[in-house]
Coordinates of C-alpha atoms and ligand atoms in Angstrom, one line a residue:
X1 CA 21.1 10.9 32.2
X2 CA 24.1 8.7 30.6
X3 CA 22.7 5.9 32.6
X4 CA 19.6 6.1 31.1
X5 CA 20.7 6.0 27.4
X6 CA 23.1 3.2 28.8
X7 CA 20.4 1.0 30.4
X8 CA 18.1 2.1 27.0
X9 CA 20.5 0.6 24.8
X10 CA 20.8 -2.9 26.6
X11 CA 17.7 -3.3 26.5
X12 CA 17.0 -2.8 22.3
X13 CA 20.4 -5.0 21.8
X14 CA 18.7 -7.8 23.7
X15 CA 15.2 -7.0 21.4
X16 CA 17.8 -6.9 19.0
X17 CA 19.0 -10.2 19.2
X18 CA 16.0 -11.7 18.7
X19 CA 14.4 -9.8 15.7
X20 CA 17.6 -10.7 13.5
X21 CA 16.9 -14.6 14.1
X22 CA 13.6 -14.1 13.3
X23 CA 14.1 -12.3 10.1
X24 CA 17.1 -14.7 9.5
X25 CA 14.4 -17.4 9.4
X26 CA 12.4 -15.2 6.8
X27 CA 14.3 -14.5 4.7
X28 CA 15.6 -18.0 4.0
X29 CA 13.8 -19.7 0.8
X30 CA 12.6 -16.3 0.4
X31 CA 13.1 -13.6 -2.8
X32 CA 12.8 -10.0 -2.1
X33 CA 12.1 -8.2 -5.2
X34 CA 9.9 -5.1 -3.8
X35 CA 12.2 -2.4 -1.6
X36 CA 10.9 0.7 0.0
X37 CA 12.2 3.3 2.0
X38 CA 11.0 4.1 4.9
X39 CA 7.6 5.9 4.9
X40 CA 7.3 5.4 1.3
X41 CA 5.6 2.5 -0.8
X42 CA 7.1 -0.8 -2.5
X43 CA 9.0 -0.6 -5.9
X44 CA 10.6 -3.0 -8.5
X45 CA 13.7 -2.9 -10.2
X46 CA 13.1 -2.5 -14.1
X47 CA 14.6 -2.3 -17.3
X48 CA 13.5 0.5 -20.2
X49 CA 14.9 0.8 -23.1
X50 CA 17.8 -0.5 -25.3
X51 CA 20.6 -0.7 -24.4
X52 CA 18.7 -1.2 -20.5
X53 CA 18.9 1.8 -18.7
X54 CA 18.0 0.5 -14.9
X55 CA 15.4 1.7 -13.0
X56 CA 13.1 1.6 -9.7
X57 CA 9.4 2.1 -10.3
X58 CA 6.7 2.2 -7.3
X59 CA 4.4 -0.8 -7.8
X60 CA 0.8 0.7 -7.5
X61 CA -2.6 -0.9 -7.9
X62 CA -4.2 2.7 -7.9
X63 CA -3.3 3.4 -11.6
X64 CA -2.4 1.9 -14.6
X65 CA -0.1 3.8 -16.4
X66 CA 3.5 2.8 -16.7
X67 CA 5.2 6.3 -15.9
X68 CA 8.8 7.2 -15.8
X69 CA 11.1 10.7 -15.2
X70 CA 12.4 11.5 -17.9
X71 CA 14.5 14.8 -17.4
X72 CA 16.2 16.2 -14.6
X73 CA 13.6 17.4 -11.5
X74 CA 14.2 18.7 -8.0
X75 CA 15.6 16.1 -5.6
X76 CA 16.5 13.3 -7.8
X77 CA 19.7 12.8 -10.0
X78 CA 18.5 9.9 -12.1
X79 CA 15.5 9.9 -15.6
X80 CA 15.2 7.4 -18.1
X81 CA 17.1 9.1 -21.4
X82 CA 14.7 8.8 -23.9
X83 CA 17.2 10.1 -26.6
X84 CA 20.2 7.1 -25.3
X85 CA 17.5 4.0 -26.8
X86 CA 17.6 3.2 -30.1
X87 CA 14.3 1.9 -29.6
X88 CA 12.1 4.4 -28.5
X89 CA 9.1 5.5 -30.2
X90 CA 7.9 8.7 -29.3
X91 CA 4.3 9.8 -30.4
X92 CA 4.7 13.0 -28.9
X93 CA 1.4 13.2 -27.8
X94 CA 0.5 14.8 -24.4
X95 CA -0.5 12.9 -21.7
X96 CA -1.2 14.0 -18.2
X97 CA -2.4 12.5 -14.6
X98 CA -3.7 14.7 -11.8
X99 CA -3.4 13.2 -8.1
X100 CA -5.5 15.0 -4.8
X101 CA -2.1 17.0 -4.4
X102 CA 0.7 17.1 -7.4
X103 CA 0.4 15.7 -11.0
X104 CA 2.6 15.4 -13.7
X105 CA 2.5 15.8 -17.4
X106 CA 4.3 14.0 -20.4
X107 CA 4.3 12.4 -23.8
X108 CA 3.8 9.1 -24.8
X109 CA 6.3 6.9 -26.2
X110 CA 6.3 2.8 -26.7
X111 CA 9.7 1.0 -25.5
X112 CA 10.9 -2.3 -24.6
X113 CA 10.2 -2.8 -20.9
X114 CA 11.6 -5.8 -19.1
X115 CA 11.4 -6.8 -15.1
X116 CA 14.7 -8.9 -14.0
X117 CA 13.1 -10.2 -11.3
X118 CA 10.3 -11.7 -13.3
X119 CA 12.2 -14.6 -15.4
X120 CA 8.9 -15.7 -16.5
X121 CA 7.7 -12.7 -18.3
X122 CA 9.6 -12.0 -21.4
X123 CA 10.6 -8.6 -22.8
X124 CA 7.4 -6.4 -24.0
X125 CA 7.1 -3.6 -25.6
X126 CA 4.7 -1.2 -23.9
X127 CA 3.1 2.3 -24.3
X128 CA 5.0 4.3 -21.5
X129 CA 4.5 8.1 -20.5
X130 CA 7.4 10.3 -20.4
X131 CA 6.9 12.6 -17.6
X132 CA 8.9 16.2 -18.4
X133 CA 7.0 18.2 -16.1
X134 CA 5.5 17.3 -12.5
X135 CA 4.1 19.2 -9.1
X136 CA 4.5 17.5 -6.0
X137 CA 4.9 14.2 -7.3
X138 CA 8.5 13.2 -6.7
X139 CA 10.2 13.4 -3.4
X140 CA 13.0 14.5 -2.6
X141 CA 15.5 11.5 -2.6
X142 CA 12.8 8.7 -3.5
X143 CA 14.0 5.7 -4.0
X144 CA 11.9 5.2 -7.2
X145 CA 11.7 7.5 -10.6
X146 CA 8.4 6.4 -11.9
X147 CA 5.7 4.2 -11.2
X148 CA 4.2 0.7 -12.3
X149 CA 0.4 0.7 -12.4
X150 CA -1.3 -2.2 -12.3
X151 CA -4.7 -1.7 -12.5
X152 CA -7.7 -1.3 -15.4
X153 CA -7.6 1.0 -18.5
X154 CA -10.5 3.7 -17.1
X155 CA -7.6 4.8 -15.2
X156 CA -4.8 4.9 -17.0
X157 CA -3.0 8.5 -17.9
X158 CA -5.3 10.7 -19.8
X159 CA -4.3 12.7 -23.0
X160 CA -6.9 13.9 -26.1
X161 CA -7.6 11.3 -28.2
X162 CA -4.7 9.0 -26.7
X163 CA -5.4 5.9 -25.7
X164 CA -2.3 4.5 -23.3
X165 CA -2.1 0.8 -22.9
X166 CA -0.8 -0.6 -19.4
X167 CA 2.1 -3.0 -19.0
X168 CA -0.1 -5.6 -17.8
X169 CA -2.6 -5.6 -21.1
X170 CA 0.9 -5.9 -23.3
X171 CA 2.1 -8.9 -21.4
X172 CA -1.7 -10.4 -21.8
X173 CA -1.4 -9.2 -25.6
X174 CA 2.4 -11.2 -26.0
X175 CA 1.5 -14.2 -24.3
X176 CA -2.1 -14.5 -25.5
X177 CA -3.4 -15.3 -22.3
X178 CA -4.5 -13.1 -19.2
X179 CA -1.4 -12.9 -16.6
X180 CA -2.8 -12.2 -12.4
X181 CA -0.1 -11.2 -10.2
X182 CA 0.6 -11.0 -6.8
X183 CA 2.3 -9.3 -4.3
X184 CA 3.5 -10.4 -0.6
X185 CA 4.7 -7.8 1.7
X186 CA 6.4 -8.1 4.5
X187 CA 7.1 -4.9 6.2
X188 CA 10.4 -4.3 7.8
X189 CA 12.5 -6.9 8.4
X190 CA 13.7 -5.9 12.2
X191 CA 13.0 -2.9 14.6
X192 CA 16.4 -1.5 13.8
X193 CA 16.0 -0.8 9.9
X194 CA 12.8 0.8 8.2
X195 CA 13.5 -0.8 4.9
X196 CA 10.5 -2.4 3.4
X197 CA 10.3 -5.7 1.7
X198 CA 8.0 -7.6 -0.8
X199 CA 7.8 -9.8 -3.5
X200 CA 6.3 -9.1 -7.0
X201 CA 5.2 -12.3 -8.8
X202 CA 3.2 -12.8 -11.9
X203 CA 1.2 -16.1 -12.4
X204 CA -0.7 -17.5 -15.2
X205 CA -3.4 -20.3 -14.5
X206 CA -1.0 -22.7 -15.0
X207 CA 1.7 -21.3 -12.6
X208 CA 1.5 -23.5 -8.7
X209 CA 0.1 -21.7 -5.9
X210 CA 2.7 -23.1 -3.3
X211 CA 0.7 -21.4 -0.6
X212 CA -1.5 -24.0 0.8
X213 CA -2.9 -21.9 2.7
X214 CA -7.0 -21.6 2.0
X215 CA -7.7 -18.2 -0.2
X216 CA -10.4 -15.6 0.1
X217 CA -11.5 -13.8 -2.8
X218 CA -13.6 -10.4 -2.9
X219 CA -14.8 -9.4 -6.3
X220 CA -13.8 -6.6 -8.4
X221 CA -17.3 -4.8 -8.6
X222 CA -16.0 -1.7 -11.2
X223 CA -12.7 -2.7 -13.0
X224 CA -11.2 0.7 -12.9
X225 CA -9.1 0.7 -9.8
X226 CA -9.6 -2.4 -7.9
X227 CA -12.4 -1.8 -6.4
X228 CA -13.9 -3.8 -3.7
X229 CA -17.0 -4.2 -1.1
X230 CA -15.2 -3.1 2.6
X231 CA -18.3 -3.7 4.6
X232 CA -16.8 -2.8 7.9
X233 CA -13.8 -2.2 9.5
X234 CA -14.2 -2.7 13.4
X235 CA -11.7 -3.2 16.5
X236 CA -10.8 -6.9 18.0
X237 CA -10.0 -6.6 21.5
X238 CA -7.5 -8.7 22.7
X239 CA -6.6 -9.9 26.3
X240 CA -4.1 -7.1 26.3
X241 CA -1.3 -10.4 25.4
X242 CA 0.2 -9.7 22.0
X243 CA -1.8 -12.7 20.6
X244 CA -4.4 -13.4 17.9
X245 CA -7.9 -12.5 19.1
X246 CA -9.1 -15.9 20.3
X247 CA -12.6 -16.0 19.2
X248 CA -13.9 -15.8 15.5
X249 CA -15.5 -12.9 15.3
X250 CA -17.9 -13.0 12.3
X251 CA -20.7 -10.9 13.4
X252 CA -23.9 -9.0 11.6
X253 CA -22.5 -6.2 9.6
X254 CA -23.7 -2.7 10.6
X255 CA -25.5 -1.2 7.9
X256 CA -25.2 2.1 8.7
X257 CA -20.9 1.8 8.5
X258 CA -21.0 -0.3 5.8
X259 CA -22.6 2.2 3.4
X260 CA -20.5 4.8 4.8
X261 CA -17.2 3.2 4.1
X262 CA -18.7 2.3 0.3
X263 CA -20.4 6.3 -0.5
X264 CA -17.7 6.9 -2.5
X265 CA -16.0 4.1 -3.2
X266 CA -13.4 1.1 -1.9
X267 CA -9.9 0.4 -3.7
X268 CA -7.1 -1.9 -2.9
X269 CA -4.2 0.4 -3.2
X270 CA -0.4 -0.6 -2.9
X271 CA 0.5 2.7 -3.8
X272 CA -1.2 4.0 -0.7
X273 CA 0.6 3.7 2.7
X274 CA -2.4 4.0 5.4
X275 CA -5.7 2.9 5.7
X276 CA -8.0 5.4 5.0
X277 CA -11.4 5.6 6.4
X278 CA -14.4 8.0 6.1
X279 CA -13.7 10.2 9.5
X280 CA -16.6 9.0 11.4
X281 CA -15.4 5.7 11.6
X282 CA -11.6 6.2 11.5
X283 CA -12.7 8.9 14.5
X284 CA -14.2 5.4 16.3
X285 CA -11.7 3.0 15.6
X286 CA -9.0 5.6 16.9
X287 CA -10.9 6.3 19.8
X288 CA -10.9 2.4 20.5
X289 CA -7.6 2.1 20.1
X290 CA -6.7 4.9 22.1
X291 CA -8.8 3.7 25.2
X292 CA -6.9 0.9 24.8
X293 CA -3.5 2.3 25.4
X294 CA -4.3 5.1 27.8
X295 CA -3.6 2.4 30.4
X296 CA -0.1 2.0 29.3
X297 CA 1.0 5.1 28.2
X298 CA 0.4 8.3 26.9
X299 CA 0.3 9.5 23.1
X300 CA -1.1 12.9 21.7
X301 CA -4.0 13.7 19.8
X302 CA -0.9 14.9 17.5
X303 CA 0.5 11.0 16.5
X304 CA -3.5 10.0 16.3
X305 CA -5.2 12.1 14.3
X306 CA -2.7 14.3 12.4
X307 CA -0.5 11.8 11.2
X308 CA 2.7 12.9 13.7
X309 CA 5.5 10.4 14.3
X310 CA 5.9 9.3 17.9
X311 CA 9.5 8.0 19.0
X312 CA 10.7 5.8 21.8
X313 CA 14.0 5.1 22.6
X314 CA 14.3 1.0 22.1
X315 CA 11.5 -1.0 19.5
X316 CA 7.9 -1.3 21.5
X317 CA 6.0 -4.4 21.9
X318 CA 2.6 -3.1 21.3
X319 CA 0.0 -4.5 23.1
X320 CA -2.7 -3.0 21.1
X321 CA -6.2 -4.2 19.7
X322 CA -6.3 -5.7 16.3
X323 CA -8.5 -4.3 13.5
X324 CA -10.8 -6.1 11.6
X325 CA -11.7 -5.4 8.0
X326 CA -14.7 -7.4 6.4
X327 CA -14.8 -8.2 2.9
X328 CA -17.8 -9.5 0.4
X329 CA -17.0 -12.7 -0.2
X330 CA -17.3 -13.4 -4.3
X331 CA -19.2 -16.9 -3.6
X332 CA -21.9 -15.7 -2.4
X333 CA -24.1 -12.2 -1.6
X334 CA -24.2 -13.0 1.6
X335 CA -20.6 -13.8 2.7
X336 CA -17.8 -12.4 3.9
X337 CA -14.7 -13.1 5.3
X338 CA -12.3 -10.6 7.4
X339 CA -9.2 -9.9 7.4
X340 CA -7.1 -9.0 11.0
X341 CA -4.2 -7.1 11.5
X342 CA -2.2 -7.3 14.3
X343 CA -0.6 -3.8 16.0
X344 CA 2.7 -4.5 14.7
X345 CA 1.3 -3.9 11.3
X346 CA -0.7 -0.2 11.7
X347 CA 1.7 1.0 14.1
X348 CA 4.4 1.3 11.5
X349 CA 8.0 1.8 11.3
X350 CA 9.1 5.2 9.9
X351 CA 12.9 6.0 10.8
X352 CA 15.5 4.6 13.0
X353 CA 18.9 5.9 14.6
X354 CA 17.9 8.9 13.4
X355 CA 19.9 12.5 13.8
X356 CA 22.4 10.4 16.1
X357 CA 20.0 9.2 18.3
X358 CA 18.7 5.4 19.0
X359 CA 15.2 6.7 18.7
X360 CA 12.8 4.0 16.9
X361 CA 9.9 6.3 15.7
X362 CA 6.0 5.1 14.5
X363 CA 3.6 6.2 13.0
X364 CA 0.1 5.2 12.9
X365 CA -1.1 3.5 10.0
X366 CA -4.6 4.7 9.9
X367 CA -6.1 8.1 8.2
X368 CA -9.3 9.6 7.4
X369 CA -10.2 10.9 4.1
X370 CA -13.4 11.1 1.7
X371 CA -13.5 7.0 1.0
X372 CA -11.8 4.0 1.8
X373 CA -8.6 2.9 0.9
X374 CA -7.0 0.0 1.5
X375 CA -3.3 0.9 1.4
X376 CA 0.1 -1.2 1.9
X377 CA -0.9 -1.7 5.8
X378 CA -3.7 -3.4 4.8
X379 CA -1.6 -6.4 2.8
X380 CA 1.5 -6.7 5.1
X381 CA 1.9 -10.1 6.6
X382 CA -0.5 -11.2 3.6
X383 CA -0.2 -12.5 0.1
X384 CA -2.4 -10.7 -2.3
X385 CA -3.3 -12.4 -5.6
X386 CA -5.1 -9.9 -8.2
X387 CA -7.1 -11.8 -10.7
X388 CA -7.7 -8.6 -13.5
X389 CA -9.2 -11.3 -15.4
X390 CA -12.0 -13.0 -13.7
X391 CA -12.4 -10.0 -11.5
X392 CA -11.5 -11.1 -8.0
X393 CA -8.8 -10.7 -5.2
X394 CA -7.9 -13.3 -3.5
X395 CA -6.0 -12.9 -0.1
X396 CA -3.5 -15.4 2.1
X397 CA -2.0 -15.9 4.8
X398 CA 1.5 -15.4 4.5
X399 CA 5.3 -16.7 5.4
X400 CA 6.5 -13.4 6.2
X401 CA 5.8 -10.3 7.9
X402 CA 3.5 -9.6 11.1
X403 CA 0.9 -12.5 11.9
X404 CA -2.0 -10.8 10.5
X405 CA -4.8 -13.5 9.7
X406 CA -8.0 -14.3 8.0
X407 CA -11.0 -15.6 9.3
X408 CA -14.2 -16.4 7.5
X409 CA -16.2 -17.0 6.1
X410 CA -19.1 -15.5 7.6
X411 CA -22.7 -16.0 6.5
X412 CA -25.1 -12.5 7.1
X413 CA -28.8 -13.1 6.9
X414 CA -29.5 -10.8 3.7
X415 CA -27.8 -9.7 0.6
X416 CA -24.7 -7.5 1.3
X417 CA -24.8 -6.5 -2.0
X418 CA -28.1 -4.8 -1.4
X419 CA -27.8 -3.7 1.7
X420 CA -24.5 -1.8 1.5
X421 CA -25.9 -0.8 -2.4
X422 CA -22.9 -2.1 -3.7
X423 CA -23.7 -2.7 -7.0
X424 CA -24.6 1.3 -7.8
X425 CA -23.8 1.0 -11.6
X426 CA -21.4 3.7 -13.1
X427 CA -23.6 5.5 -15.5
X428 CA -21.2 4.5 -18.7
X429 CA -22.8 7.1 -21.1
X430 CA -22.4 10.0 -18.6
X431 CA -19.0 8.9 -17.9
X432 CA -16.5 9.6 -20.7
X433 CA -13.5 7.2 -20.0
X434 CA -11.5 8.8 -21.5
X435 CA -12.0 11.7 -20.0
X436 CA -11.6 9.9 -16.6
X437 CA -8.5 11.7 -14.6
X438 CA -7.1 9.5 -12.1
X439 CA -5.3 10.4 -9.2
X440 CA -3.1 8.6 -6.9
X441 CA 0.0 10.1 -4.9
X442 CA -1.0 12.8 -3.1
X443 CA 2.0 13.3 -1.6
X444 CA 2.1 15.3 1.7
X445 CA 5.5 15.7 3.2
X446 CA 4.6 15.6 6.9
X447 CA 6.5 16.2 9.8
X448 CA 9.4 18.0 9.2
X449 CA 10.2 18.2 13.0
X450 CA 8.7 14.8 14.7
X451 CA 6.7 15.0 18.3
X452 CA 8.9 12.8 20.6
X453 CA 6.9 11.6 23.4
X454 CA 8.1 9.5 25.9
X455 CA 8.0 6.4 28.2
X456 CA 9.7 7.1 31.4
X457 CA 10.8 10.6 32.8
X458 CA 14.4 9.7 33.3
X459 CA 14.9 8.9 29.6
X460 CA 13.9 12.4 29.2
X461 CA 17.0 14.5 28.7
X462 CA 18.8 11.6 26.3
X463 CA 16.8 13.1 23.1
X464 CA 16.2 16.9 23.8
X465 CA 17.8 17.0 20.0
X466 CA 14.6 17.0 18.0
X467 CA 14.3 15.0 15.8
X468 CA 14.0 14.9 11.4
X469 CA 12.4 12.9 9.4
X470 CA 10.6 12.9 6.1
X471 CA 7.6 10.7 5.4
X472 CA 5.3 10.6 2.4
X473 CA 1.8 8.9 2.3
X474 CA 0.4 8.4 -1.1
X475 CA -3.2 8.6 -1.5
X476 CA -5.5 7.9 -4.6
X477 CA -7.8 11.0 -5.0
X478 CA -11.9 10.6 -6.5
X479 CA -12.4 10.2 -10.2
X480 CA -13.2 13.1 -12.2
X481 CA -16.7 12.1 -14.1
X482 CA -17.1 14.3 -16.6
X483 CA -20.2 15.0 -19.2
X484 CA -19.3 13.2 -22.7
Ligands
NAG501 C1 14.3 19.2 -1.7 O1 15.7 19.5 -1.7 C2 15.9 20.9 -2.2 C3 17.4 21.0 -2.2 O2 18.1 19.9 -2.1 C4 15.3 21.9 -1.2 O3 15.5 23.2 -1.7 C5 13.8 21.6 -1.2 O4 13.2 22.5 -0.2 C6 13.5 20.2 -0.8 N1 12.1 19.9 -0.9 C7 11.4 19.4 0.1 C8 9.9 19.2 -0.2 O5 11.9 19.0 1.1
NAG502 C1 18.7 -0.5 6.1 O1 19.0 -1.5 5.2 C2 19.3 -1.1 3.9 C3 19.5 -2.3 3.0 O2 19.8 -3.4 3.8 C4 20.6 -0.3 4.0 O3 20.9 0.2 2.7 C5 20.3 1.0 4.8 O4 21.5 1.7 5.0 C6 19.8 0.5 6.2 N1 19.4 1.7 7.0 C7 19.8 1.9 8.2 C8 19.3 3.2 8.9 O5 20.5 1.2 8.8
NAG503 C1 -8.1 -16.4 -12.2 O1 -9.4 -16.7 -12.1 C2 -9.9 -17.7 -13.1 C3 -11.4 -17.8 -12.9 O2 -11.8 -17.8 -11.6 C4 -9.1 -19.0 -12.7 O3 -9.5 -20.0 -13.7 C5 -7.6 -18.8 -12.8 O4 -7.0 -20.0 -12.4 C6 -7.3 -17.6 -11.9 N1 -5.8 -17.4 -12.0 C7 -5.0 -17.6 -11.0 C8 -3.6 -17.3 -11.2 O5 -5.3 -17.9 -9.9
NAG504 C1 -1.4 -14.4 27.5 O1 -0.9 -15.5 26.7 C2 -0.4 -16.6 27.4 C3 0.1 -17.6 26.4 O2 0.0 -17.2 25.1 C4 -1.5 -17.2 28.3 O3 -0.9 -18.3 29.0 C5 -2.0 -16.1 29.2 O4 -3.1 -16.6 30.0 C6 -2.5 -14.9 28.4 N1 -2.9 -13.9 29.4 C7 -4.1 -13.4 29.4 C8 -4.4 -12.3 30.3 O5 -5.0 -13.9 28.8
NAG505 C1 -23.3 -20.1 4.7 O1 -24.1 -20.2 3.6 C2 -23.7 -21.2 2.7 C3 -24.6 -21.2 1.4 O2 -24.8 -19.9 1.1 C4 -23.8 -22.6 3.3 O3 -23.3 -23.6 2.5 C5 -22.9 -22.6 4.6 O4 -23.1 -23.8 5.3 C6 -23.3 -21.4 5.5 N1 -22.4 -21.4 6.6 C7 -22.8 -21.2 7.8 C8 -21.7 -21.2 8.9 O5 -23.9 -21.0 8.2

C-alpha cells in the first residue's frame, strides 16, 4: 500500500515537471484578467462605486444585467455597500431575474462602474441591480459576488415598467461608438491546480487584432442571448495518439440532428460550464466516447451521465476522441466551419489534493438539457470575439490553453438556413420584451461525496478516505414568452 502512493507520486512529479514549463511558456507575454475557481465559471475584477469598493463579477454572455450582492447572504462575507458611495443613485424600483433553479431579486441603482484591467475603457456610469434577496444563486464561498452580462437588452433583468441598461450599451453610449469584446480562455494552467484562467479584452474597430490567425464568424440570428446556428455536434475519432484528427472532416450535415440541437434554441454561454446537448444526441456522443475508452479503462455510467467526478491518483493523458461542433458560417447559407476540441478540454479539471489526498479528479464536460448550450468548454483553447454590433462571433485559434482547432470552411449543397429552419422569426408582437424573464445560473451543487474509481487494484487502499468536493454548473434556462 505505501509503495503504491510512493510509486504514484513519482510518477505525477515527473508529469509535474513538465506541465509547469509548459504553462511557464504561456503565461509569458500573457495577461490573465479572468480567475475561476475550480468548477465554477470566469470572473473580472471590478470597481463600483465611489470611493471603489473592489469586486469579482462572473463574466456571462447568457444575460445582460450588471448584478451585484448587496447585503449579507449565506456563504459569502463580502456585498457592495450601496450606502458607503457617495455616488449612488438608487431608483428603488424592483427588479428581478429568475434562472431554471434560484433567482434573485433587487432594486435598481446607477453607479460609476470601472474595470482595472481594461485601461482602455474609461469610468461609466451604468444602471446596476442591487440584489437584497436571492435563492440558490450564490454559492457557498464563490469567488465572485455578482455577475457581468454581456449580452442584448431582451434579456436583461426584468422589473415593471423598468428598463435596465447593460454595461456594455453605456460604454457604446460614452464612447459614441459600438465596443466588441473578447474573451480567451485558457483553462487550468497545470494538472496540479484547478484554477481557471482567461482574458477579458474590449476592442473597438480600430483596436489590432494581433492574432493572425484566420477567424470564423457565425451570425447572431436573434440578439437576445447570443444566439447561434449549432448544426451538429459529432465525434472525431482519432488514432487513439493524443493528436489532432488528421483528416478535415467537413461532411454533409445531418438534418435530422441539426434541427434537434436548434428546437429550442443555441446560445454561446460563458456563464455556462458544460456543453449542453438535447439528450438524444448528448446520449450518442457519450456513447461514442465511452466505446472509446472501454478499452482502456473503466468509468461508471455515474461520471457519464449524471455529472459525477471521477478521480485518479496522478493527472491522465486522455487518449479520447475529439468532438466536433459545426457552426453556420455568416458568409454564406451554405457554409460552415467547425470547431474541435481536444479531450483535455471536456474532460475537465475539478479539484486537486483534495481532503489530504493526491487525487486529480474530472469531470465530464458534456450534459443534456432541453437546448444547446455552448458553455465555457466550448471556448477553452480559443479566442472568442463577440461583435454585438454587426451581429457575428468570430472564433480563433488561440496561444493558450488545450490545442483545440478550427477547420472550415465547409460548403453543404443547400441552404442551412432552411434546412435546419434557422431563421424561425420570434413573433415580436406576441412577445412582450419586457416581460421577457431570463435565466441563467441554475446552479446545482453536485456531488457532495465524489465516486472514486480507479486505475490499478493496488492503488486501491491509498484513497479509501472519500472524497469532498463542491462543483457548480451554471446553466441558462428557456425564455419566458409571455402574451402582451
Ligand atoms: C453553506 O454553508 C453553511 C454554513 O457555512 C451551511 O449551513 C450550508 O449548508 C452550506 N450550503 C451549501 C449549499 O453547501
Ligand atoms: C491554485 O492557485 C491559486 C492561485 O495561484 C492559489 O490561490 C490556490 O491556493 C491554488 N490551489 C491549490 C489547491 O493549490
Ligand atoms: C465588427 O463588425 C464590423 C462589421 O462587420 C466591422 O467593421 C468591425 O471591424 C468589427 N469589429 C471588430 C472589433 O472586429
Ligand atoms: C502517433 O503519433 C506519432 C507521432 O505524432 C506517429 O508517429 C504514430 O504513427 C502515431 N500512432 C498511430 C497509431 O497513428
Ligand atoms: C464554397 O462556396 C463558395 C461560394 O459560395 C465558393 O467560393 C468556394 O469555392 C466553395 N468551396 C468549396 C471547397 O467548394
Amino acid at each position: 500500500m505505501r509503495l503504491c502512493s510512493i510509486s504514484a507520486k513519482m510518477m505525477r512529479n515527473t508529469v509535474y515537471g513538465f506541465l509547469v514549463l509548459v504553462s511557464l511558456s504561456y503565461t509569458l507575454g500573457e495577461e490573465f484578467n479572468l480567475f475561476g475557481d475550480a468548477g465554477q465559471a470566469y470572473s473580472v475584477e471590478v470597481n463600483l462605486g465611489h470611493p471603489p469598493q473592489k469586486f469579482n463579477l462572473l463574466v456571462d454572455t447568457g444575460s445582460t444585467t450588471l448584478a451585484i450582492a448587496s447585503q449579507v447572504r449565506q456563504g459569502g462575507k463580502s456585498f457592495f455597500k450601496a450606502n458607503e458611495s457617495t455616488t449612488i443613485w438608487d431608483s428603488g424600483k424592483q427588479v428581478q431575474a429568475k434562472y431554471s433553479q434560484g433567482m434573485w431579486v433587487g432594486h435598481l441603482a446607477s453607479d460609476w462602474v470601472q474595470f482595472p484591467s481594461l485601461s482602455n475603457i474609461p469610468e461609466v456610469r451604468t444602471d446596476l441591480a442591487l440584489i437584497t434577496e436571492s435563492h440558490k444563486f450564490f454559492m457557498n464561498g464563490s469567488g465572485w459576488q455578482g455577475l457581468l452580462g454581456l449580452a442584448y437588452l431582451p434579456v436583461g433583468a426584468w422589473g415593471e415598467n423598468v428598463v435596465v441598461e447593460s454595461w456594455l450599451d453605456s460604454v457604446d453610449r460614452t464612447l459614441k461608438k459600438p465596443i466588441s469584446f473578447q474573451l480567451k480562455l485558457c483553462g487550468v494552467l497545470n494538472a496540479t491546480n484547478a484554477t481557471h484562467y482567461g482574458n477579458f479584452k474590449m476592442l473597438d474597430d480600430a483596436t489590432e487584432n494581433k492574432n493572425t490567425n484566420q477567424s470564423y464568424q457565425t451570425p447572431v440570428l436573434r440578439q437576445r442571448w447570443y444566439e447561434v446556428g449549432v448544426l451538429s455536434v459529432r465525434v472525431i475519432n482519432t488514432n487513439n495518439n493524443n493528436s489532432a484528427p488528421t483528416q478535415s472532416t467537413g461532411t454533409d450535415i445531418d438534418n435530422e440532428i441539426c434541427l434537434k440541437l436548434n428546437e429550442e434554441k443555441s446560445i454561446v454561454d460563458s456563464g455556462t460550464t458544460n456543453i449542453r446537448l438535447p439528450d438524444t444526441v448528448f446520449r450518442e456522443i457519450v456513447g461514442q466516447i465511452r466505446n472509446a475508452v472501454s478499452k482502456i479503462n473503466v468509468i461508471s455510467d455515474e461520471f457519464w451521465y449524471h455529472g459525477e467526478a471521477g478521480c485518479w491518483p496522478q493527472p491522465q493523458e486522455w487518449s479520447l476522441p475529439w468532438i466536433a461542433i459545426d457552426l453556420l458560417s455568416v458568409d454564406a447559407d451554405n457554409q460552415y466551419f467547425t470547431l474541435e476540441i481536444p479531450p483535455q478540454t471536456y474532460m475537465r479539471v475539478v479539484s486537486t489534493g483534495e481532503a489530504g489526498t493526491d487525487f486529480v479528479c474530472y469531470k465530464l464536460g458534456l450534459e443534456a438539457g432541453p437546448e444547446t448550450v455552448l458553455g465555457y468548454t466550448a471556448m477553452e483553447g480559443l479566442q472568442v470575439l463577440f461583435n454585438r454590433s454587426a451581429g457575428w462571433i468570430g472564433w480563433q485559434t488561440s496561444n493558450c490553453g488545450s490545442n483545440a482547432r478550427i477547420t472550415g470552411p465547409y460548403n453543404a449543397s443547400t441552404s442551412l438556413i432552411d434546412s435546419c429552419q434557422l431563421r424561425r422569426p420570434v413573433s415580436e408582437t406576441a412577445v412582450s420584451i419586457r416581460a421577457a424573464q431570463w435565466a441563467l445560473c441554475a446552479i446545482s451543487i453536485i456531488a457532495a461525496g465524489v465516486l472514486v474509481y480507479l486505475l490499478a487494484p493496488c492503488v486501491k487502499a491509498v484513497c479509501r478516505k472519500p472524497l469532498r468536493t463542491q462543483q457548480i454548473s451554471l446553466s441558462t434556462a428557456a425564455l419566458v414568452e409571455q402574451e402582451t
